[in-house]
Structure formats: C-alpha cells, structure tokens
Coordinates of C-alpha atoms in Angstrom, one line a residue:
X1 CA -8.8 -1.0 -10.9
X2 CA -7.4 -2.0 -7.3
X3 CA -8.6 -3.7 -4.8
X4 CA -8.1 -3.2 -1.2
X5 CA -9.5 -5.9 1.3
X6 CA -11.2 -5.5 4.7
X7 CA -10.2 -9.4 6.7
X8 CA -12.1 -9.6 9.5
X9 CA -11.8 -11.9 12.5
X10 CA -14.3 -14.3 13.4
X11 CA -15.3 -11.9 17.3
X12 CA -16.8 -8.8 15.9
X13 CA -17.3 -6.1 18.6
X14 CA -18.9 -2.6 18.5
X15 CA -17.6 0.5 19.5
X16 CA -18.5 4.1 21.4
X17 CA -19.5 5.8 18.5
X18 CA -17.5 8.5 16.9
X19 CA -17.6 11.5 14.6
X20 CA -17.4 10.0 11.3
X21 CA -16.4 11.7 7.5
X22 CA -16.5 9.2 4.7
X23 CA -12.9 8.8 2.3
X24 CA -12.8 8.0 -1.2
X25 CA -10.6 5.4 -2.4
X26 CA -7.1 5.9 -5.1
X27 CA -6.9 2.5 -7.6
X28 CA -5.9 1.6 -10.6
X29 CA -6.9 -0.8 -13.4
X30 CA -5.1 -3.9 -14.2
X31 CA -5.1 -4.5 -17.7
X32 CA -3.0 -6.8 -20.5
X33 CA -4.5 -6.8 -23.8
X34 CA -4.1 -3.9 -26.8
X35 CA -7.1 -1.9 -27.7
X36 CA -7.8 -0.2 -30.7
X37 CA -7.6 3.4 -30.3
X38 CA -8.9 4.2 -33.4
X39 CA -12.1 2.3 -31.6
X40 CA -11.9 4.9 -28.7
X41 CA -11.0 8.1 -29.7
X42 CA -13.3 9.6 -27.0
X43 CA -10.7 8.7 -24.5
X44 CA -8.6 11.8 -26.4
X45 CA -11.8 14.1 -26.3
X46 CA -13.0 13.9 -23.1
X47 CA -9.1 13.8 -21.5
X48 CA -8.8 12.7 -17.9
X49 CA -11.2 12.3 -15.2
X50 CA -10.1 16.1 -13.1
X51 CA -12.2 14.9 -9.8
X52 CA -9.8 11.6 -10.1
X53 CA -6.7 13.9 -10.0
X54 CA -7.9 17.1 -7.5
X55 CA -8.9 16.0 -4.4
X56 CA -11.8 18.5 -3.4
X57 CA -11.1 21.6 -1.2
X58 CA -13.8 21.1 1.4
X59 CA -15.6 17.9 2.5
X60 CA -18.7 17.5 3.7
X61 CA -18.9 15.8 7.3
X62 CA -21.1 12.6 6.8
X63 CA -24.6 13.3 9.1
X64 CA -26.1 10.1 8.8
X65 CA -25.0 7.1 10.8
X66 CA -22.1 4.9 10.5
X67 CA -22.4 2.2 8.2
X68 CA -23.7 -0.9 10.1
X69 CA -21.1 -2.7 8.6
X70 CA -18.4 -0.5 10.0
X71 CA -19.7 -0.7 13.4
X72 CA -20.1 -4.6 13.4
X73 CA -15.9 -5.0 12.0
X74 CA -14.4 -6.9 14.2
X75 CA -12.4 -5.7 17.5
X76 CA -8.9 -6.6 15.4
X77 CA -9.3 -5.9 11.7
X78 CA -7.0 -5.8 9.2
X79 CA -6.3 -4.1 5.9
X80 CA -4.6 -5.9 3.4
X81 CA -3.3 -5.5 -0.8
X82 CA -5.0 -7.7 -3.0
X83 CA -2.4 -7.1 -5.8
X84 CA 0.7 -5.5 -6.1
X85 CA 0.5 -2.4 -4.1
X86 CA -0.9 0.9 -5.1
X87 CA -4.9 -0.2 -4.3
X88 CA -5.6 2.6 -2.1
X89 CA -5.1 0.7 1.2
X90 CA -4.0 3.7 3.3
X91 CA -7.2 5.9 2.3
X92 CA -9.4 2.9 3.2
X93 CA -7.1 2.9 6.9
X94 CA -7.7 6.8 7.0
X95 CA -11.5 6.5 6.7
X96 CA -11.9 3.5 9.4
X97 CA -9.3 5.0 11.7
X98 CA -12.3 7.4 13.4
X99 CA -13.7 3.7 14.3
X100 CA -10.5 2.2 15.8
X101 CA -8.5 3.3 19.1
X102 CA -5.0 2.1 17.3
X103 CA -3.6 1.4 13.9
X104 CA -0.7 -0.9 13.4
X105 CA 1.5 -1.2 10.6
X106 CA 2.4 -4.3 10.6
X107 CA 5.2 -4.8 7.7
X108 CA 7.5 -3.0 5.4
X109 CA 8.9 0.4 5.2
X110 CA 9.5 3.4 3.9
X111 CA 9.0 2.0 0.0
X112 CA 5.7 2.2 0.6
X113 CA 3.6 5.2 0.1
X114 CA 0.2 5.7 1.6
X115 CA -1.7 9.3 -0.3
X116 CA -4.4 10.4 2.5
X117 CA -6.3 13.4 2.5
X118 CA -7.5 15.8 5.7
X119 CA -10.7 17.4 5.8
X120 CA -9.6 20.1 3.8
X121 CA -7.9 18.4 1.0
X122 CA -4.5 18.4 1.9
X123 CA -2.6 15.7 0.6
X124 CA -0.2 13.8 3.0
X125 CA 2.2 11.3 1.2
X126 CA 2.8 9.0 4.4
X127 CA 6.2 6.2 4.4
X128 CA 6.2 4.8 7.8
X129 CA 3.5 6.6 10.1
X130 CA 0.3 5.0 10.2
X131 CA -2.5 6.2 8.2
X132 CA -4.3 6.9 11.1
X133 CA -2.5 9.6 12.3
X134 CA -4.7 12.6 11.0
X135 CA -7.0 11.1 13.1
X136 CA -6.4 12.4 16.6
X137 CA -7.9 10.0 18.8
X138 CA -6.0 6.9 17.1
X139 CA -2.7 6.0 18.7
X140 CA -0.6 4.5 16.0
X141 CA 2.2 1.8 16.4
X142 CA 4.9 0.8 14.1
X143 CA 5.5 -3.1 14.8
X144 CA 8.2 -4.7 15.1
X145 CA 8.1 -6.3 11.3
X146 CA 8.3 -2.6 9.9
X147 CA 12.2 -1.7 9.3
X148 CA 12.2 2.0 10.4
X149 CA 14.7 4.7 8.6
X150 CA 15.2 6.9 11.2
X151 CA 16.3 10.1 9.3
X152 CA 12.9 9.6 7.0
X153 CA 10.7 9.2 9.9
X154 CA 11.8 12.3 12.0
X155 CA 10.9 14.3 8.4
X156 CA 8.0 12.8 8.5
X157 CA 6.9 13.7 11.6
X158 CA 8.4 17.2 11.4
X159 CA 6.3 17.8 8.2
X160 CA 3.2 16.2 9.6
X161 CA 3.8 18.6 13.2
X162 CA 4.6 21.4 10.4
X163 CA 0.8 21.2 9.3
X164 CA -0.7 20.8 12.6
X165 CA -0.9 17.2 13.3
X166 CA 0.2 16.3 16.5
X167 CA 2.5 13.2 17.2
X168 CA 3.4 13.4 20.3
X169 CA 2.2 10.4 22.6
X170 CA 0.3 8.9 19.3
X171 CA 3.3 7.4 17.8
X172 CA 4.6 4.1 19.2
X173 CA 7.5 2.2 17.6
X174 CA 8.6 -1.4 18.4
X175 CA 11.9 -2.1 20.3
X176 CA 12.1 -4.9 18.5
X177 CA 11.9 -3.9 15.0
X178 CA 14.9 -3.0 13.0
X179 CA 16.3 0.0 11.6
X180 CA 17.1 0.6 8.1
X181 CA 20.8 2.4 7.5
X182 CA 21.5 5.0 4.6
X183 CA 23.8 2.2 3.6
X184 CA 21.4 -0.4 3.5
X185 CA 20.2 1.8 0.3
X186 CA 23.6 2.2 -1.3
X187 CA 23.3 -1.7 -1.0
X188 CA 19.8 -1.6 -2.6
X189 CA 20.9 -0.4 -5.7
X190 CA 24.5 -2.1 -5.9
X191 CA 22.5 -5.2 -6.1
X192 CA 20.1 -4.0 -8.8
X193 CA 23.1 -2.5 -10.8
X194 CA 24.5 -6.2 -9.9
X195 CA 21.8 -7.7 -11.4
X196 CA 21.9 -6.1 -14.4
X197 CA 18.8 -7.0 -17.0
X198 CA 17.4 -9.4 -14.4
X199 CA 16.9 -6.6 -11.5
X200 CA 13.9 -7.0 -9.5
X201 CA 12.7 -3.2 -9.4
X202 CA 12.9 -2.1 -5.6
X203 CA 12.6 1.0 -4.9
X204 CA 15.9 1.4 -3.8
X205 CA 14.6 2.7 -0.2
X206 CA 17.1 -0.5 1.5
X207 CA 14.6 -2.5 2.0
X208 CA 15.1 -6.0 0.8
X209 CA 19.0 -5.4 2.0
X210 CA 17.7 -4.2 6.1
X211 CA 15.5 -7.6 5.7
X212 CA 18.6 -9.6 4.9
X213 CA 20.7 -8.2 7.6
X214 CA 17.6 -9.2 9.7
X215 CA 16.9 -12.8 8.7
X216 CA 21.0 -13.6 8.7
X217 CA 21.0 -12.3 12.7
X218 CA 23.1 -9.4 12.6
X219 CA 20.6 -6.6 11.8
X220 CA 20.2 -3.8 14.9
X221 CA 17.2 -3.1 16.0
X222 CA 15.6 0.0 17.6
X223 CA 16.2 -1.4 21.5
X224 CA 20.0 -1.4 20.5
X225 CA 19.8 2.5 20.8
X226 CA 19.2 2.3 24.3
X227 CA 22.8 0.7 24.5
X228 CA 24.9 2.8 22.4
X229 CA 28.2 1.5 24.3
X230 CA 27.8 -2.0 22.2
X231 CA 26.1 0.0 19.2
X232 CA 29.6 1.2 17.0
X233 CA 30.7 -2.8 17.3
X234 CA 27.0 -3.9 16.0
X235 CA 27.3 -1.3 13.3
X236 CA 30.9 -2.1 12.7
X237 CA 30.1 -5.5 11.7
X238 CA 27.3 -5.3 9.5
X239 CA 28.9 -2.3 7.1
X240 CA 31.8 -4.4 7.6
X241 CA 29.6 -7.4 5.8
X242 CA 28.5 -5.2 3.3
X243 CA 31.9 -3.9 2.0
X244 CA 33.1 -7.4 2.0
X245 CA 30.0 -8.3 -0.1
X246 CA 30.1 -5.3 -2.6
X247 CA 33.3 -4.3 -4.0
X248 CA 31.5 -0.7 -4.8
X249 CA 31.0 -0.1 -1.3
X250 CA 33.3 2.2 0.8
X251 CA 33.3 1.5 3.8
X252 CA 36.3 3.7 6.3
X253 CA 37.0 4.2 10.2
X254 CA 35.3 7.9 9.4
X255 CA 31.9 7.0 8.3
X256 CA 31.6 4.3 11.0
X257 CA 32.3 7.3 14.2
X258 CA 30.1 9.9 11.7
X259 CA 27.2 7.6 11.5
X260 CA 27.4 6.5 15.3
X261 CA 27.6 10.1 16.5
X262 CA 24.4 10.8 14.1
X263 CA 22.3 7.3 16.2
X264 CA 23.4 9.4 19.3
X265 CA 21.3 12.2 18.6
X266 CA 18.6 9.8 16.7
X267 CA 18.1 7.7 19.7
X268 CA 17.7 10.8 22.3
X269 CA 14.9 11.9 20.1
X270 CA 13.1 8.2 19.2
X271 CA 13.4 7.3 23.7
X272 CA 10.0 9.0 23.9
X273 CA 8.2 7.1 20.9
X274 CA 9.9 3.4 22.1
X275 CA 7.4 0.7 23.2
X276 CA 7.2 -3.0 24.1
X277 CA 4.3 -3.1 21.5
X278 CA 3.7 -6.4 21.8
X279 CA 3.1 -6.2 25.7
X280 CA 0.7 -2.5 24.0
X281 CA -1.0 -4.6 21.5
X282 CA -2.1 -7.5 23.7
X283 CA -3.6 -5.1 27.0
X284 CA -5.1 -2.8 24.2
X285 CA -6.9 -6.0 23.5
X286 CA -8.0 -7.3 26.8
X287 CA -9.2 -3.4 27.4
X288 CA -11.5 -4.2 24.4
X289 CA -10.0 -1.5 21.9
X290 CA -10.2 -1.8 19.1
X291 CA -7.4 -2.2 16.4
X292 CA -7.1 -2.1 12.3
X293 CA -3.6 -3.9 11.5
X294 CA -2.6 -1.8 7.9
X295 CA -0.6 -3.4 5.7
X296 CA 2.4 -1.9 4.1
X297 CA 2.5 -3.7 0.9
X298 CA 0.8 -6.6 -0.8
X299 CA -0.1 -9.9 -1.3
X300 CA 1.7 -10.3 -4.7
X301 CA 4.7 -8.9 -3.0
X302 CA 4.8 -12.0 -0.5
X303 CA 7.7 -13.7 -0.6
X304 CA 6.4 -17.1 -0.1
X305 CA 3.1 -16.3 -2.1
X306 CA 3.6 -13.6 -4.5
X307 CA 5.5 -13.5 -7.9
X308 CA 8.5 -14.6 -6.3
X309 CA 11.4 -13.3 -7.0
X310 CA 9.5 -10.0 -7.9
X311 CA 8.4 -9.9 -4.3
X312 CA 10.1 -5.6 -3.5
X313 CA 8.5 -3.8 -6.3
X314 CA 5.3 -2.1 -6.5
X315 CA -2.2 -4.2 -11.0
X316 CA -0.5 -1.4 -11.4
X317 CA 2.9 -2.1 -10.2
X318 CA 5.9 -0.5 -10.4
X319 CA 9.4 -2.0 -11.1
X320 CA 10.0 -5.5 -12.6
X321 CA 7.9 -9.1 -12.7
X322 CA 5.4 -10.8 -14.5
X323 CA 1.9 -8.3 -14.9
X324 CA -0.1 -11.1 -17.8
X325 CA -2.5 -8.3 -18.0
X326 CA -0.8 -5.2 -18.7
X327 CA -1.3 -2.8 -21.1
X328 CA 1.3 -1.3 -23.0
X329 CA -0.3 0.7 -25.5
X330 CA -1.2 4.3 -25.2
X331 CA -4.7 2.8 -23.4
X332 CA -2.2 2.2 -20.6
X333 CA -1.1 5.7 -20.4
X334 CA -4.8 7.0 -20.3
X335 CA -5.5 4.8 -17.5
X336 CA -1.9 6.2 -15.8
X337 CA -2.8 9.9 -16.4
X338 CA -6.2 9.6 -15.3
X339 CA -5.7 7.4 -12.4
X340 CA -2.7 9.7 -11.6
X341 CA -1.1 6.7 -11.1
X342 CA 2.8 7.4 -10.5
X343 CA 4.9 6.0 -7.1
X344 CA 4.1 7.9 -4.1
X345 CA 7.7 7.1 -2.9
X346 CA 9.5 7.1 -6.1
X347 CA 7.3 9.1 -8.7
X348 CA 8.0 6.4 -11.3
X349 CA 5.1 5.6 -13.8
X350 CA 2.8 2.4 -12.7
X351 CA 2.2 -0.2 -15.4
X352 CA -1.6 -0.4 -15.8
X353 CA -4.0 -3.2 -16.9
X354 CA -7.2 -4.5 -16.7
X355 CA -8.0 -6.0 -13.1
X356 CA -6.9 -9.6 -13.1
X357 CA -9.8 -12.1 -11.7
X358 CA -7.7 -14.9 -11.6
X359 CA -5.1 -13.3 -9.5
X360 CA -7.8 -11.9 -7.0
X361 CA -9.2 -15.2 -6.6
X362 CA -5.7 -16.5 -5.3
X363 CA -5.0 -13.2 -3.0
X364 CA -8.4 -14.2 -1.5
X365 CA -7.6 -17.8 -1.3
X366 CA -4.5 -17.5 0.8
X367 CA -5.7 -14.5 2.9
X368 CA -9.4 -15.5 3.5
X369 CA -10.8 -11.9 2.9
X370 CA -13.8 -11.0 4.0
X371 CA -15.0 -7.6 1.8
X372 CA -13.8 -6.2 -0.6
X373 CA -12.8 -2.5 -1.4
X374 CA -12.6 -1.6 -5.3
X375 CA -11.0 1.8 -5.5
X376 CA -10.8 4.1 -8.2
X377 CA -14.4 2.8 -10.3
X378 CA -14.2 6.6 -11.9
X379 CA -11.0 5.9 -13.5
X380 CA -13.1 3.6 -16.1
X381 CA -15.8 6.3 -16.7
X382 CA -14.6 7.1 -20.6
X383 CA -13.8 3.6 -21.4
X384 CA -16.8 2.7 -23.9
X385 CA -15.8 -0.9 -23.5
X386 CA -14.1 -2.9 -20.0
X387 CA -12.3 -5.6 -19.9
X388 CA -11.7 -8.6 -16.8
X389 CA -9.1 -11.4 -17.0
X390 CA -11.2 -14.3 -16.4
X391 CA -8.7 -17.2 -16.5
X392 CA -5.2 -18.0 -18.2
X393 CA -4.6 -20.5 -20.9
X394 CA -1.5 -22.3 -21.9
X395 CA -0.3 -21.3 -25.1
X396 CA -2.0 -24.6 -26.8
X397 CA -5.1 -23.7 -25.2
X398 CA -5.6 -25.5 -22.3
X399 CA -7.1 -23.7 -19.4
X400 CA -5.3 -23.2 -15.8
X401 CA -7.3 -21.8 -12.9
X402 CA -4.3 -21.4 -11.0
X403 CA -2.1 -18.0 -10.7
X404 CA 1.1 -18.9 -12.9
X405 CA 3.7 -16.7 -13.9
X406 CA 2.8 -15.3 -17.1
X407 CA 0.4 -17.4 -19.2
X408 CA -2.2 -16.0 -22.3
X409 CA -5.5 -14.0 -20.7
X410 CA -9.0 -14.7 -21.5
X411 CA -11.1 -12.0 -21.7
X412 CA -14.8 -11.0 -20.4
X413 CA -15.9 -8.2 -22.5
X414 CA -18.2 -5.7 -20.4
X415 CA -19.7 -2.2 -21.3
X416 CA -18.8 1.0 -20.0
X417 CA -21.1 3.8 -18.4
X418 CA -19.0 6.9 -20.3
X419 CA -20.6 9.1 -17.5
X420 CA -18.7 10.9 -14.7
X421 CA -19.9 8.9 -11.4
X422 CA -17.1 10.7 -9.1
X423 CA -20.1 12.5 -7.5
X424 CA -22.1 9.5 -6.3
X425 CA -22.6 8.7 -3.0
X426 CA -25.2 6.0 -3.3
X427 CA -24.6 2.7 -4.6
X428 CA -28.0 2.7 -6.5
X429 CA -27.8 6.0 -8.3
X430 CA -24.0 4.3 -10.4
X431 CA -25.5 3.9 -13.9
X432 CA -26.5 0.6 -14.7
X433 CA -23.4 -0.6 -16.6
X434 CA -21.3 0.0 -13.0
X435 CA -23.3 -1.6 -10.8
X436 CA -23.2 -5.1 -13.3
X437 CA -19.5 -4.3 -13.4
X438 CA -18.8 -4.5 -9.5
X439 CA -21.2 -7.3 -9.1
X440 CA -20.0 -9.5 -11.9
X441 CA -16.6 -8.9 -10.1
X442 CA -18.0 -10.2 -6.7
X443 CA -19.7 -13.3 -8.6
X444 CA -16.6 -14.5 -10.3
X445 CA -14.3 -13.8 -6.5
X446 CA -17.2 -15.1 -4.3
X447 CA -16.5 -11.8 -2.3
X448 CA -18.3 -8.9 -1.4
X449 CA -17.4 -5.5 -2.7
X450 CA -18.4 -3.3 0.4
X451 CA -16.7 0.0 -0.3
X452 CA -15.9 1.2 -3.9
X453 CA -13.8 4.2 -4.0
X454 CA -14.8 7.2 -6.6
X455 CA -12.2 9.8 -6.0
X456 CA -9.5 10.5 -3.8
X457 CA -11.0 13.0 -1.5
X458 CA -12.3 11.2 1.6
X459 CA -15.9 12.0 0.7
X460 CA -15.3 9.9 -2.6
X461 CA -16.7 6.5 -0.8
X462 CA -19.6 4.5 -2.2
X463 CA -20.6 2.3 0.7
X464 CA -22.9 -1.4 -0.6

C-alpha cells in the first residue's frame, strides 16, 4: 500500500467555499517476504479487484459539506511521497485542488506520472502540468525547481485542450527553471548503458543529466528563450560538454542550427505561459490564496535523504535500489495486476511489497507530516493474511530502528477482511479487520491516517 502525506503549516486559514467531488486514491503495497501460495489459492479464484482497475463512468457529486478538516488545511499546504513514488499523490492534488486557488509543482519532471480522473472517468496521465488543472478555477504554476521538456509539455497541453480542458491563462511556468533537451535523454541512457550492472533505473526522461547541467552552472533556463541571440552559444556549449563526456554522443554544426531553429518556435509559443513565479507565489500569499505545493516525486528519491544513489527511479518502485520488503514471488505479481500497478511514464512493472513501517517512520521524521493518506486499501481485499515491516534486524539479530540499506524484516502478522470495500464511503462501515489495519498503522507512525483511498475514481475516498 502507499502512502501519500498532507504537511501542513503551522497558520491554517479557511476558504470561500467551493463545489466539491470527493477522489479516490491509486497505491500500492510494499511488501518483502515470500508467501505460500499454496496457503492462498483464493487470490487465483477471486482474480483481481475490477473496481481497482476501471475507474467508474459517472461520479456522484459529493452533497454534504466539505470535510472540516479540508477546510481548516492550512493557507500553504503541501503534498508530499512517503516512499518511492507511485502513492497516489496526484489524485490526492486533484481532489483538494477545488479548495485551493493555485497548485505548484514544486520539483522534478517529466519522469513523473500523475493518473487523475474527471468527473466522467476519463483518465489523464499528467508529466509536468499540475494536477490541478481539471480543476478550472486553480491556476497552476510549474516552479522553478521542475526541469521542463518543452516538446512533452506542448503535447501535453494539446492533448489536455484536445478533451476540453482549457490552459490558457491557468498555466504559469518559472523563468527561472530549466529546460530539459532531447539530448539530455540520449545522455540519460548513455550513462545507464555506462553503468552497466550497477545502473540506477531512471526513467531515461533526462532528468538526472538536465539536473547536472543545472548544479555545474551551465544549464539554460526558460528566461534564456527570451534572448535567443545568446541562446545557439549557451546551447553550443553544453552539447559541446556532453560529446566530450560521452564518446557515443554525436554531436555536429547541423543538430546545433536544427535544434535552435526548433527553441525559436518553442519559445514564441511558451512567452504567454512565462512568469516571475516567485514574485506570483509570494502576492498570491499576501492576497490570502490559498496554495497546495505538489510534489513530483518522493522522499526516498531525495538525494540527501533517500536510498542514495538510487535517488531517479520510481513501495512499489520502479528501476534499481534497495526495496528490504519486496516481494518477488507470484504474491508480487497479484498485488501488481490488481493494483494495476505499471509506470505511468514508462509502463514498466512496479516491484511490490508489503508497506514498510520502519521506512514511514523516517519519511515522517525528516518531513514532519501532519496526516496521512493511505491509498489503494482495496488492493489488499483477497489477501486472507497482511503483513507490516515493523523494524530491521542485523543478520545476527540485533535490532536497528533506523532506515539502513537493506537489512532482514520483522514481521507483524494481521488478518485480512477478504471482502470488496471499493464501495465504502464511510470509515465506520470498512469491516472490522480494516479499520485495526489502518489504525495499527497510525499507532506504530504516530500519524493520522485522514484519507484512505479505495479506488481510483475520484469518488473512491474514505475520509477519518
């Protein structure tokens, strides 16, 4: 299961009122020891959970009033991973966005990939537009610490336009942050080939590489477009790094006038969207509007916090690094099929696994989270048995309550409810056995669990 988190600051503020339709939540369960399956061979019979996997065709608008705990968030909240991506965060996003005048995203790029649904369940797979954006009173802003592939976000917005969603004047994207070249991704995956059995899994969407040109100072950023007499030398030099970096890379007079010719046309279109956002961000917050800050990725991405050097891959996760409580058994692949849980941006396969206390406990120490949003609860519904990671052992036994790399897992054995809850609304009506499952979770992470997601459909929300 994953786990989304609400962090609120400490100056809560409450807003007009607005028209509000509950979301549900997508997770996945983080798992790392081999079951039985001769133990569980209901899994087989009863298949996967269908409302997990179809979101529903119509939703029903919410008549009663907004949760008191959605009106009392704070006027600058923010929506954070708890693990290593994949925990539903831009679902959460869509649902509070009728409750916030702008969402940020505040990180990242184009590896990740936000699944939101409208009203009608139509699925939007979103890279670098806020999750906000079906929501038509939300202005959105891509800050300056996103890295922004132009071609990819034009198709995004053409695709989003194509359906009826209007961008115009909602978008905003920082002069300051910087853009991500086609190249950068031929780098991407020069360096994983490089690598060779010790790759780190990226996506191979440029990322890490656009980040690097950035830290080392000669990165362009999205203001540079507005001087394209200085722009070839800028771009000149930093292709001219990466040939001299990579012997694989090509690098000739002809691609450097192509690709400047193609910026001409990108940065005619992108003057309208252009923004000192952080000039935006600060008068949207003396105007007393309020704002939800969504993260792209995770915390067990961070470079300075996270499994380190396994900071650019996608409990799931996708790509390389230490998971201690994955499952690799055909258990795993349940939970996968069920969960549906495959890259939004890549399609790849996510490793599955029970969800790992220990590691919550550390997101939540570093981050200081203040609820808790534990998506996908319906995934677990034919499990006759549910496992949590409780706490990691050295391999003589001695216990560590710490987040290492890839110690032995204790396990807390819990009972399963082997009853479809994808319909609940209420947190009361969960069967028994779910409501001690949630609640043992909050004892051991000293958090509240406020939302718990059911399906992926935006009515799928349990709200505690």
């Amino acid at each position: 299961m994953s786990i989304t988190s609400l962090r609120l600051d400490t100056n809560p503020i409450t807003a007009p009122p607005r028209g509000f339709s509950v979301s549900g939540g997508s997770c996945i369960s983080t798992v790392s020891r081999r079951i039985d399956l001769h133990n569980h061979r209901r899994w087989w019979k009863t298949g996967p959970i269908s409302c997990s996997a179809s979101p529903p065709v119509t939703v029903k608008e919410q008549s009663s009033e907004t949760p008191s705990r959605i009106e009392a968030l704070s006027q600058v909240s923010g929506v954070l991973g708890c693990q290593w991506g994949d925990e539903g965060k831009g679902k959460l996003v869509d649902i509070l966005a009728k409750h916030f005048d702008v969402v940020a995203r505040c990180q990242g790029g184009a590896n990740a990939g936000h699944t939101i649904y409208n009203s009608e369940g139509k699925k939007f797979a979103l890279h670098l537009v806020p999750s906000g954006i079906l929501n038509e009173e939300t202005v959105c802003v891509v800050g300056n610490g996103v890295v922004v592939h132009l071609p990819g976000f034009f198709n995004e917005i053409d695709g989003l336009e194509s359906h009826g969603i209007s961008c115009k004047g909602r978008i905003l994207v920082s002069d300051r942050a910087h853009l991500l070249f086609d190249f950068h991704q031929e780098v991407d995956g020069l360096r994983e080939t490089e690598l060779a059995k010790s790759f780190i899994g990226t996506t191979k969407r440029g990322i890490g590489p656009c980040y690097s040109s950035k830290v080392i100072r000669n990165g362009i950023r999205v203001s540079d477009l507005r001087h394209m007499d200085t722009f070839p030398q800028k771009l000149d030099l930093i292709l001219s790094d990466a040939a001299s970096r990579f012997k694989d890379f090509k690098y000739t007079p002809d691609m450097l006038r192509e690709e400047v010719e193609r910026y001409k046309r990108f940065a005619e279109r992108l003057e309208p969207f252009i923004t000192d956002t952080v000039h935006f961000m600060n008068e949207s917050i003396s105007q007393k509007k309020k704002i939800l800050v969504e993260g792209g990725q995770a915390t067990m991405l961070d470079i300075d916090f996270g499994t380190y050097p396994f900071v650019k891959a996608y409990t799931t996760r996708v790509g390389s690094g230490p998971f201690p409580t994955e499952l690799l058994d055909k258990a795993g692949d349940l939970l996968r099929f069920s969960g549906q849980e495959f890259g939004t941006t890549t399609g790849r396969p996510r490793r599955c696994g029970w969800l790992d206390i220990v590691a919550l406990k550390y997101v939540c120490q570093i981050n200081g989270f203040s609820s808790l949003n534990l998506t996908k609860l319906d995934v677990l519904s034919d499990l006759p048995e549910i496992q949590l990671g409780v706490s990691y052992k050295h391999s003589d036994g001695t216990p560590i309550n710490s987040f290492p790399a890839d110690l032995h897992v204790e396990y807390e054995t819990m009972p399963g409810w082997l009853t479809d809850i994808s319909c609940i609304r209420n947190y009361s009506d969960l069967p028994k056995a779910a409501r001690q499952y949630v609640e043992r979770i909050e004892e051991l992470v000293g958090v509240p669990i406020n939302y718990i997601g059911v399906g992926p459909g935006r009515d799928a929300l349990i709200y505690k």
